[in-house]
Amino acid sequence: MVEILLLVGIVVAAFVGYNIGGATTGPAFGPAVGANVLSKAGAAALMSVFFFIGAGTLGQRVVTTLGEDLVTGASVFTLETSIIVLFFIGGALFVGNYAGVPASTSMTAVGAIAGLGIATNTLDWAVMGEIAIWWLVAPIIGFWVSGVVGRYFYSAIDRWVAIESTDGALFEFDRSGLVPRPVLGPNTTRRELTGGIVVIAIGCLMAFSSGTSNIANAIAPLVALDSVEMEPMILLGSAAVAVGAFTIARRTLDTLGNDITDLPLTAAIVVAVVSSGIVISLSAVGIPASFVIIATMSIVGLGWGRATRTVTVRQGIKGEKEPTVSVGALTADEMPPIGEGDASDVPSASDLFNPGTSARVVLMQNVVPILSTVGALVTFTALFTLIW
């Protein structure tokens, strides 16, 4: 019976990993796919490799936090409770992926485990509080760092990384020899090549950061059991993520790459670097972070920084000139020097975001973690009430 339950647990963990692959490939490689720099298959392949690297290194610390530190009591994680927790994590993420929305896998997983801890009175509120505080602080850091970049450095970065797309593929495969080898496309320019490499490299960084933070969401409840080793589960979870990246992630790649926003490529690069840096830093100390939330606030901060260039710090403090704060400023080809120009020069947010898709994304990013948390809490409360 134990062997059967363990097999069920492994299958459910793989299902969670599959949905993580679907939820995180879009944020990582959506800009590259949307800019026609990378194919969906190429994005999936790179996601699989760099997710595994992140999971096998810093990801182990986050596994320890969720599997051992968040709930106390050696008997809390049994095969049965682990399967139920993973079921709610995977089920909630599947709802988001089916809707084509990349929900926060970390918030979804922590919510399900917290539901178990509250129902059994074993939740370590100090650890939960530390995680929650960083969930609040990290997006604020992302906002301000991106805001400073947007206000003072964005134009220089844009001139450096801007990609002028030409007709045809960025790369092609030369199959004249025994082994196909990649070559530049017929119209690929050196600048286009450099920009494409930068965008792909940023996607790889994001995939790495996803592995450091998200592998725990798939395997931590099982690794908490004495009979399950961490290393084989990291291999299993990473393989499941790869399957999700090659299949269901196509929906979130469309949403992040084409539907939700016309986010300029330079802005996407800045947001990716800032968000990935914060997620990797938190993973290094064992804190599961929500890349989606941090990235969203980074976009807002970047737009705020760009929009406030029309006002100097002195004018803002004295109230002499009011800026128009809008993420739509990211669509402006060139903002005026600091202190010059008028608020009317700043584009509105409607020039950047698709309102219908944006509303759907915001709704599902809140619904998915709530589903896992409430579902686990109600289920475990009912089960333990019946048992006792």
Short mmCIF file of N, CA, C and O in Angstrom, two decimals, residues 65 70 107 110 124-142 278 282 285-290 293-294 297:
data_model
loop_
_atom_site.label_atom_id
_atom_site.label_comp_id
_atom_site.label_asym_id
_atom_site.label_seq_id
_atom_site.Cartn_x
_atom_site.Cartn_y
_atom_site.Cartn_z
N THR A 65 13.25 24.95 3.08
CA THR A 65 12.34 25.89 3.74
C THR A 65 10.91 25.39 3.70
O THR A 65 10.22 25.36 4.73
N LEU A 70 8.65 25.43 7.20
CA LEU A 70 7.37 26.15 7.21
C LEU A 70 6.36 25.53 8.16
O LEU A 70 5.59 26.25 8.80
N MET A 107 3.54 31.39 -4.45
CA MET A 107 2.40 31.73 -3.59
C MET A 107 1.40 30.59 -3.54
O MET A 107 0.79 30.31 -2.49
N VAL A 110 3.12 27.75 -1.28
CA VAL A 110 3.16 28.15 0.13
C VAL A 110 1.75 28.18 0.71
O VAL A 110 1.52 27.78 1.86
N ASP A 124 4.62 27.25 11.30
CA ASP A 124 5.59 28.10 11.96
C ASP A 124 5.33 29.53 11.49
O ASP A 124 5.75 29.93 10.40
N TRP A 125 4.66 30.30 12.33
CA TRP A 125 4.24 31.63 11.94
C TRP A 125 5.42 32.57 11.74
O TRP A 125 5.34 33.55 10.97
N ALA A 126 6.54 32.29 12.43
CA ALA A 126 7.73 33.13 12.24
C ALA A 126 8.27 32.97 10.83
O ALA A 126 8.61 33.96 10.15
N VAL A 127 8.37 31.71 10.34
CA VAL A 127 8.84 31.46 8.98
C VAL A 127 7.83 32.01 7.97
O VAL A 127 8.22 32.64 6.98
N MET A 128 6.54 31.78 8.23
CA MET A 128 5.50 32.29 7.33
C MET A 128 5.55 33.82 7.29
O MET A 128 5.41 34.43 6.22
N GLY A 129 5.79 34.43 8.44
CA GLY A 129 5.87 35.88 8.49
C GLY A 129 7.06 36.41 7.71
O GLY A 129 6.96 37.42 7.02
N GLU A 130 8.21 35.70 7.81
CA GLU A 130 9.40 36.12 7.06
C GLU A 130 9.15 36.04 5.56
O GLU A 130 9.51 36.96 4.81
N ILE A 131 8.51 34.95 5.13
CA ILE A 131 8.19 34.80 3.71
C ILE A 131 7.24 35.90 3.26
O ILE A 131 7.43 36.54 2.21
N ALA A 132 6.20 36.15 4.07
CA ALA A 132 5.19 37.16 3.71
C ALA A 132 5.81 38.55 3.64
O ALA A 132 5.47 39.35 2.77
N ILE A 133 6.72 38.85 4.58
CA ILE A 133 7.37 40.16 4.57
C ILE A 133 8.16 40.35 3.28
O ILE A 133 8.11 41.41 2.64
N TRP A 134 8.90 39.31 2.88
CA TRP A 134 9.67 39.42 1.65
C TRP A 134 8.77 39.49 0.43
O TRP A 134 9.12 40.11 -0.58
N TRP A 135 7.58 38.87 0.50
CA TRP A 135 6.63 39.00 -0.60
C TRP A 135 6.17 40.45 -0.76
O TRP A 135 5.83 40.88 -1.85
N LEU A 136 6.14 41.19 0.36
CA LEU A 136 5.76 42.60 0.31
C LEU A 136 6.94 43.48 -0.07
O LEU A 136 6.80 44.43 -0.84
N VAL A 137 8.11 43.18 0.49
CA VAL A 137 9.29 44.03 0.30
C VAL A 137 9.88 43.86 -1.10
O VAL A 137 10.27 44.85 -1.75
N ALA A 138 9.96 42.61 -1.59
CA ALA A 138 10.61 42.35 -2.88
C ALA A 138 9.98 43.12 -4.04
O ALA A 138 10.71 43.71 -4.85
N PRO A 139 8.65 43.16 -4.17
CA PRO A 139 8.07 43.97 -5.26
C PRO A 139 8.38 45.46 -5.12
O PRO A 139 8.54 46.16 -6.12
N ILE A 140 8.47 45.94 -3.87
CA ILE A 140 8.81 47.36 -3.65
C ILE A 140 10.23 47.63 -4.12
O ILE A 140 10.51 48.65 -4.76
N ILE A 141 11.14 46.71 -3.80
CA ILE A 141 12.52 46.84 -4.27
C ILE A 141 12.55 46.84 -5.80
O ILE A 141 13.23 47.67 -6.43
N GLY A 142 11.79 45.90 -6.40
CA GLY A 142 11.72 45.85 -7.86
C GLY A 142 11.19 47.14 -8.45
O GLY A 142 11.70 47.62 -9.48
N ILE A 278 16.43 39.68 -8.00
CA ILE A 278 15.76 39.63 -6.69
C ILE A 278 15.38 38.20 -6.33
O ILE A 278 15.59 37.75 -5.19
N LEU A 282 16.81 35.99 -3.11
CA LEU A 282 15.93 35.42 -2.08
C LEU A 282 16.08 33.90 -2.01
O LEU A 282 16.06 33.31 -0.92
N VAL A 285 18.82 32.55 0.19
CA VAL A 285 18.58 32.48 1.64
C VAL A 285 17.34 31.65 1.95
O VAL A 285 16.82 31.70 3.07
N GLY A 286 16.85 30.90 0.97
CA GLY A 286 15.76 29.96 1.20
C GLY A 286 14.37 30.53 1.17
O GLY A 286 13.43 29.90 1.66
N ILE A 287 14.18 31.72 0.60
CA ILE A 287 12.86 32.34 0.55
C ILE A 287 12.23 32.11 -0.82
O ILE A 287 12.79 32.52 -1.83
N PRO A 288 11.06 31.44 -0.88
CA PRO A 288 10.37 31.29 -2.17
C PRO A 288 9.76 32.61 -2.60
O PRO A 288 9.03 33.25 -1.84
N ALA A 289 10.09 33.06 -3.80
CA ALA A 289 9.66 34.39 -4.25
C ALA A 289 8.72 34.27 -5.44
O ALA A 289 8.79 33.32 -6.22
N SER A 290 7.84 35.26 -5.57
CA SER A 290 6.91 35.31 -6.69
C SER A 290 7.49 36.17 -7.80
O SER A 290 7.46 37.40 -7.73
N ILE A 293 4.79 38.60 -9.52
CA ILE A 293 4.44 39.84 -8.81
C ILE A 293 5.59 40.85 -8.87
O ILE A 293 5.38 42.04 -9.09
N ILE A 294 6.82 40.36 -8.66
CA ILE A 294 7.98 41.25 -8.71
C ILE A 294 8.12 41.88 -10.10
O ILE A 294 8.38 43.08 -10.23
N MET A 297 5.50 44.67 -10.68
CA MET A 297 5.85 45.92 -10.03
C MET A 297 7.07 46.57 -10.68
O MET A 297 7.20 47.81 -10.69
#
